[in-house]
Amino acid sequence: MSDFKENIATFARQFVPSYRFIRTHESTLDNSHKLQTELNHHSIKVLNWNIAKNNFEKTWFKDFYRILRQYQPDLIFFQEVRMGVGVEQIIGLTNFSWAYAPNFIDAHHQTYSGILTASNVSPVSKKAIVTKHYEPLVNTPKVSLITEYSLSNHRKTLLTINSHLINFVDINKFKTQLQEIELALSTHHGAIIFAGDFNTWNRQRAILLDKAITKLGLKSVEFATQESKKIKRFLLSPPLDYIFYRGLTEKPASAKVLDEINSSDHKPLLAEFSYVDM
C-alpha cells in the first residue's frame, strides 16, 4: 500500500498543479423555490446516479430528460456533479428544489464538484458532512448531504443522505467516514433513504459498509440478478452504487438499472417506496 501511495503522490506532483483544486468554504448551495411541502407517502420514486461530471454534455441532458419523462422521480441523488462558480441555477433542475454540497473548486474550469440532492418538494432541513481525511492526487475531502422532508398526512419526516465515499485511502479512513455518517443518522428514528456511490471496490470495504447498514437497521434495495449485474463494479468487485432504506416499503418490481444509459460510466438506479406509519 505504501508503494501505491508514493506512486500517487509522484503523479500528483508531476501532473496536477497544487493550485488546481481548491477546498471550498461553502457547506451547501441550494435553490429552494416554493414547491409543495410534502412528499406523497403512497409513492416516493428515487433516482440514484453518479453522473461523472457530465452534466454539461448534450448526451447527458438527453439521457436525463428521458429519465424524467419516463420515470418522474420525486427524489434525485447525484454524485460527481459540476456546477459553475457564481451560477445560481443548474440546467435540467429548474422545476426541482435542490441542495448541492461541493467538496472542491476546479480553479482551471471555475467549477465546483460535489453531490446534489433534488426533490419535487422543499426540504425541511439540509446539512453537509465533510470528511476529515483527503483523497490523494487532488488532496480534497469527500462529502455527504443530509436532507429532511415532510410526508403527507404524517408527523414524522423522511431523512435522506446522499454520499460519495472516500477513495484511494487506507481502510481506516474509509471506516472513519462511515462512522461519521452513522453518527449523523443515529439520532433520527423515522424513515431513512441512504443512497450514493460507496466505492466498495474490494471485500474489506463492502464488509464495513454492510456492518454500518446493519447497525442502522437499513435494508438494500433488491435488484433482480440480471439487473444487479448492470450496476457499476471494478472488475469482479461488489457493486459500487446502492440505495438503502428503513421504515419504508419497497414497491415490487420497481428496482431498475438503466443499462441503456451511456452518458456516465455508472448506470442510473431506480426504486419506488411507500410509507406507512407504524
PDB file of N, CA and C in Angstrom, residues 13-58:
ATOM      1  N   ARG A  13       2.455  15.352  -8.058  1.00  0.00           N
ATOM      2  CA  ARG A  13       3.454  16.428  -8.143  1.00  0.00           C
ATOM      3  C   ARG A  13       3.799  16.745  -9.591  1.00  0.00           C
ATOM      4  N   GLN A  14       3.779  15.723 -10.465  1.00  0.00           N
ATOM      5  CA  GLN A  14       4.202  15.901 -11.854  1.00  0.00           C
ATOM      6  C   GLN A  14       3.107  16.484 -12.746  1.00  0.00           C
ATOM      7  N   PHE A  15       1.857  16.086 -12.501  1.00  0.00           N
ATOM      8  CA  PHE A  15       0.810  16.385 -13.477  1.00  0.00           C
ATOM      9  C   PHE A  15      -0.332  17.249 -12.962  1.00  0.00           C
ATOM     10  N   VAL A  16      -0.464  17.432 -11.663  1.00  0.00           N
ATOM     11  CA  VAL A  16      -1.574  18.217 -11.139  1.00  0.00           C
ATOM     12  C   VAL A  16      -1.029  19.422 -10.384  1.00  0.00           C
ATOM     13  N   PRO A  17      -1.187  20.626 -10.905  1.00  0.00           N
ATOM     14  CA  PRO A  17      -0.698  21.815 -10.195  1.00  0.00           C
ATOM     15  C   PRO A  17      -1.345  21.926  -8.819  1.00  0.00           C
ATOM     16  N   SER A  18      -0.570  22.345  -7.833  1.00  0.00           N
ATOM     17  CA  SER A  18      -1.070  22.398  -6.456  1.00  0.00           C
ATOM     18  C   SER A  18      -2.235  23.373  -6.310  1.00  0.00           C
ATOM     19  N   TYR A  19      -2.327  24.347  -7.210  1.00  0.00           N
ATOM     20  CA  TYR A  19      -3.384  25.346  -7.110  1.00  0.00           C
ATOM     21  C   TYR A  19      -4.638  24.967  -7.901  1.00  0.00           C
ATOM     22  N   ARG A  20      -4.634  23.831  -8.590  1.00  0.00           N
ATOM     23  CA  ARG A  20      -5.739  23.488  -9.487  1.00  0.00           C
ATOM     24  C   ARG A  20      -7.031  23.223  -8.706  1.00  0.00           C
ATOM     25  N   PHE A  21      -6.959  22.447  -7.640  1.00  0.00           N
ATOM     26  CA  PHE A  21      -8.147  22.068  -6.882  1.00  0.00           C
ATOM     27  C   PHE A  21      -8.125  22.750  -5.518  1.00  0.00           C
ATOM     28  N   ILE A  22      -9.149  23.554  -5.273  1.00  0.00           N
ATOM     29  CA  ILE A  22      -9.213  24.380  -4.073  1.00  0.00           C
ATOM     30  C   ILE A  22     -10.343  23.875  -3.181  1.00  0.00           C
ATOM     31  N   ARG A  23     -10.057  23.705  -1.920  1.00  0.00           N
ATOM     32  CA  ARG A  23     -11.106  23.323  -0.985  1.00  0.00           C
ATOM     33  C   ARG A  23     -12.077  24.479  -0.814  1.00  0.00           C
ATOM     34  N   THR A  24     -13.354  24.161  -0.832  1.00  0.00           N
ATOM     35  CA  THR A  24     -14.368  25.211  -0.778  1.00  0.00           C
ATOM     36  C   THR A  24     -14.845  25.443   0.646  1.00  0.00           C
ATOM     37  N   HIS A  25     -15.229  26.680   0.945  1.00  0.00           N
ATOM     38  CA  HIS A  25     -15.713  27.024   2.274  1.00  0.00           C
ATOM     39  C   HIS A  25     -17.237  26.911   2.370  1.00  0.00           C
ATOM     40  N   GLU A  26     -17.917  26.830   1.237  1.00  0.00           N
ATOM     41  CA  GLU A  26     -19.377  26.709   1.277  1.00  0.00           C
ATOM     42  C   GLU A  26     -19.760  25.284   1.655  1.00  0.00           C
ATOM     43  N   SER A  27     -20.608  25.121   2.666  1.00  0.00           N
ATOM     44  CA  SER A  27     -21.035  23.772   3.040  1.00  0.00           C
ATOM     45  C   SER A  27     -22.145  23.287   2.116  1.00  0.00           C
ATOM     46  N   THR A  28     -23.097  24.170   1.789  1.00  0.00           N
ATOM     47  CA  THR A  28     -24.152  23.818   0.833  1.00  0.00           C
ATOM     48  C   THR A  28     -24.532  25.034   0.004  1.00  0.00           C
ATOM     49  N   LEU A  29     -24.918  24.780  -1.230  1.00  0.00           N
ATOM     50  CA  LEU A  29     -25.558  25.761  -2.097  1.00  0.00           C
ATOM     51  C   LEU A  29     -26.935  25.198  -2.407  1.00  0.00           C
ATOM     52  N   ASP A  30     -27.905  26.066  -2.645  1.00  0.00           N
ATOM     53  CA  ASP A  30     -29.237  25.499  -2.860  1.00  0.00           C
ATOM     54  C   ASP A  30     -30.114  26.412  -3.692  1.00  0.00           C
ATOM     55  N   ASN A  31     -31.211  25.813  -4.149  1.00  0.00           N
ATOM     56  CA  ASN A  31     -32.273  26.539  -4.833  1.00  0.00           C
ATOM     57  C   ASN A  31     -33.580  25.960  -4.326  1.00  0.00           C
ATOM     58  N   SER A  32     -34.169  26.624  -3.352  1.00  0.00           N
ATOM     59  CA  SER A  32     -35.369  26.097  -2.704  1.00  0.00           C
ATOM     60  C   SER A  32     -36.566  26.993  -2.995  1.00  0.00           C
ATOM     61  N   HIS A  33     -36.920  27.139  -4.276  1.00  0.00           N
ATOM     62  CA  HIS A  33     -38.089  27.929  -4.585  1.00  0.00           C
ATOM     63  C   HIS A  33     -39.339  27.187  -4.105  1.00  0.00           C
ATOM     64  N   LYS A  34     -40.429  27.908  -3.972  1.00  0.00           N
ATOM     65  CA  LYS A  34     -41.612  27.350  -3.326  1.00  0.00           C
ATOM     66  C   LYS A  34     -42.252  26.256  -4.191  1.00  0.00           C
ATOM     67  N   LEU A  35     -42.268  25.068  -3.629  1.00  0.00           N
ATOM     68  CA  LEU A  35     -42.952  23.935  -4.232  1.00  0.00           C
ATOM     69  C   LEU A  35     -43.903  23.372  -3.177  1.00  0.00           C
ATOM     70  N   GLN A  36     -44.556  22.259  -3.489  1.00  0.00           N
ATOM     71  CA  GLN A  36     -45.353  21.605  -2.461  1.00  0.00           C
ATOM     72  C   GLN A  36     -44.418  21.235  -1.308  1.00  0.00           C
ATOM     73  N   THR A  37     -44.977  21.061  -0.146  1.00  0.00           N
ATOM     74  CA  THR A  37     -44.145  20.910   1.047  1.00  0.00           C
ATOM     75  C   THR A  37     -44.050  19.479   1.563  1.00  0.00           C
ATOM     76  N   GLU A  38     -44.813  18.544   0.989  1.00  0.00           N
ATOM     77  CA  GLU A  38     -44.817  17.175   1.495  1.00  0.00           C
ATOM     78  C   GLU A  38     -44.681  16.167   0.367  1.00  0.00           C
ATOM     79  N   LEU A  39     -43.895  15.138   0.622  1.00  0.00           N
ATOM     80  CA  LEU A  39     -43.815  14.018  -0.301  1.00  0.00           C
ATOM     81  C   LEU A  39     -45.085  13.181  -0.185  1.00  0.00           C
ATOM     82  N   ASN A  40     -45.544  12.647  -1.307  1.00  0.00           N
ATOM     83  CA  ASN A  40     -46.694  11.742  -1.304  1.00  0.00           C
ATOM     84  C   ASN A  40     -46.268  10.411  -0.692  1.00  0.00           C
ATOM     85  N   HIS A  41     -46.787  10.093   0.487  1.00  0.00           N
ATOM     86  CA  HIS A  41     -46.314   8.906   1.195  1.00  0.00           C
ATOM     87  C   HIS A  41     -46.698   7.605   0.491  1.00  0.00           C
ATOM     88  N   HIS A  42     -47.652   7.670  -0.446  1.00  0.00           N
ATOM     89  CA  HIS A  42     -48.046   6.460  -1.189  1.00  0.00           C
ATOM     90  C   HIS A  42     -47.010   6.069  -2.242  1.00  0.00           C
ATOM     91  N   SER A  43     -46.264   7.034  -2.732  1.00  0.00           N
ATOM     92  CA  SER A  43     -45.299   6.756  -3.806  1.00  0.00           C
ATOM     93  C   SER A  43     -44.141   7.744  -3.746  1.00  0.00           C
ATOM     94  N   ILE A  44     -42.949   7.211  -3.438  1.00  0.00           N
ATOM     95  CA  ILE A  44     -41.730   8.024  -3.404  1.00  0.00           C
ATOM     96  C   ILE A  44     -40.745   7.377  -4.376  1.00  0.00           C
ATOM     97  N   LYS A  45     -40.601   7.989  -5.551  1.00  0.00           N
ATOM     98  CA  LYS A  45     -39.734   7.434  -6.590  1.00  0.00           C
ATOM     99  C   LYS A  45     -38.335   8.034  -6.469  1.00  0.00           C
ATOM    100  N   VAL A  46     -37.337   7.165  -6.494  1.00  0.00           N
ATOM    101  CA  VAL A  46     -35.958   7.569  -6.229  1.00  0.00           C
ATOM    102  C   VAL A  46     -35.065   7.251  -7.423  1.00  0.00           C
ATOM    103  N   LEU A  47     -34.199   8.205  -7.754  1.00  0.00           N
ATOM    104  CA  LEU A  47     -33.156   8.023  -8.767  1.00  0.00           C
ATOM    105  C   LEU A  47     -31.806   8.255  -8.098  1.00  0.00           C
ATOM    106  N   ASN A  48     -30.878   7.304  -8.223  1.00  0.00           N
ATOM    107  CA  ASN A  48     -29.521   7.448  -7.703  1.00  0.00           C
ATOM    108  C   ASN A  48     -28.541   7.243  -8.859  1.00  0.00           C
ATOM    109  N   TRP A  49     -27.587   8.228  -9.026  1.00  0.00           N
ATOM    110  CA  TRP A  49     -26.732   8.158 -10.213  1.00  0.00           C
ATOM    111  C   TRP A  49     -25.464   8.978 -10.030  1.00  0.00           C
ATOM    112  N   ASN A  50     -24.324   8.331 -10.183  1.00  0.00           N
ATOM    113  CA  ASN A  50     -23.051   9.054 -10.301  1.00  0.00           C
ATOM    114  C   ASN A  50     -22.919   9.479 -11.756  1.00  0.00           C
ATOM    115  N   ILE A  51     -22.999  10.790 -12.016  1.00  0.00           N
ATOM    116  CA  ILE A  51     -23.065  11.266 -13.398  1.00  0.00           C
ATOM    117  C   ILE A  51     -21.693  11.636 -13.964  1.00  0.00           C
ATOM    118  N   ALA A  52     -20.633  11.390 -13.192  1.00  0.00           N
ATOM    119  CA  ALA A  52     -19.243  11.513 -13.674  1.00  0.00           C
ATOM    120  C   ALA A  52     -18.938  12.885 -14.274  1.00  0.00           C
ATOM    121  N   LYS A  53     -19.496  13.927 -13.647  1.00  0.00           N
ATOM    122  CA  LYS A  53     -19.247  15.320 -14.060  1.00  0.00           C
ATOM    123  C   LYS A  53     -19.667  15.616 -15.497  1.00  0.00           C
ATOM    124  N   ASN A  54     -20.612  14.856 -16.027  1.00  0.00           N
ATOM    125  CA  ASN A  54     -21.020  15.012 -17.428  1.00  0.00           C
ATOM    126  C   ASN A  54     -22.264  15.870 -17.601  1.00  0.00           C
ATOM    127  N   ASN A  55     -22.674  16.581 -16.553  1.00  0.00           N
ATOM    128  CA  ASN A  55     -23.934  17.308 -16.649  1.00  0.00           C
ATOM    129  C   ASN A  55     -23.864  18.567 -17.504  1.00  0.00           C
ATOM    130  N   PHE A  56     -22.715  18.860 -18.129  1.00  0.00           N
ATOM    131  CA  PHE A  56     -22.642  19.927 -19.126  1.00  0.00           C
ATOM    132  C   PHE A  56     -22.709  19.374 -20.561  1.00  0.00           C
ATOM    133  N   GLU A  57     -22.793  18.045 -20.681  1.00  0.00           N
ATOM    134  CA  GLU A  57     -22.746  17.405 -22.000  1.00  0.00           C
ATOM    135  C   GLU A  57     -24.150  17.187 -22.564  1.00  0.00           C
ATOM    136  N   LYS A  58     -24.305  17.360 -23.882  1.00  0.00           N
ATOM    137  CA  LYS A  58     -25.612  17.192 -24.527  1.00  0.00           C
ATOM    138  C   LYS A  58     -26.146  15.780 -24.376  1.00  0.00           C
TER     139      LYS A  58
END
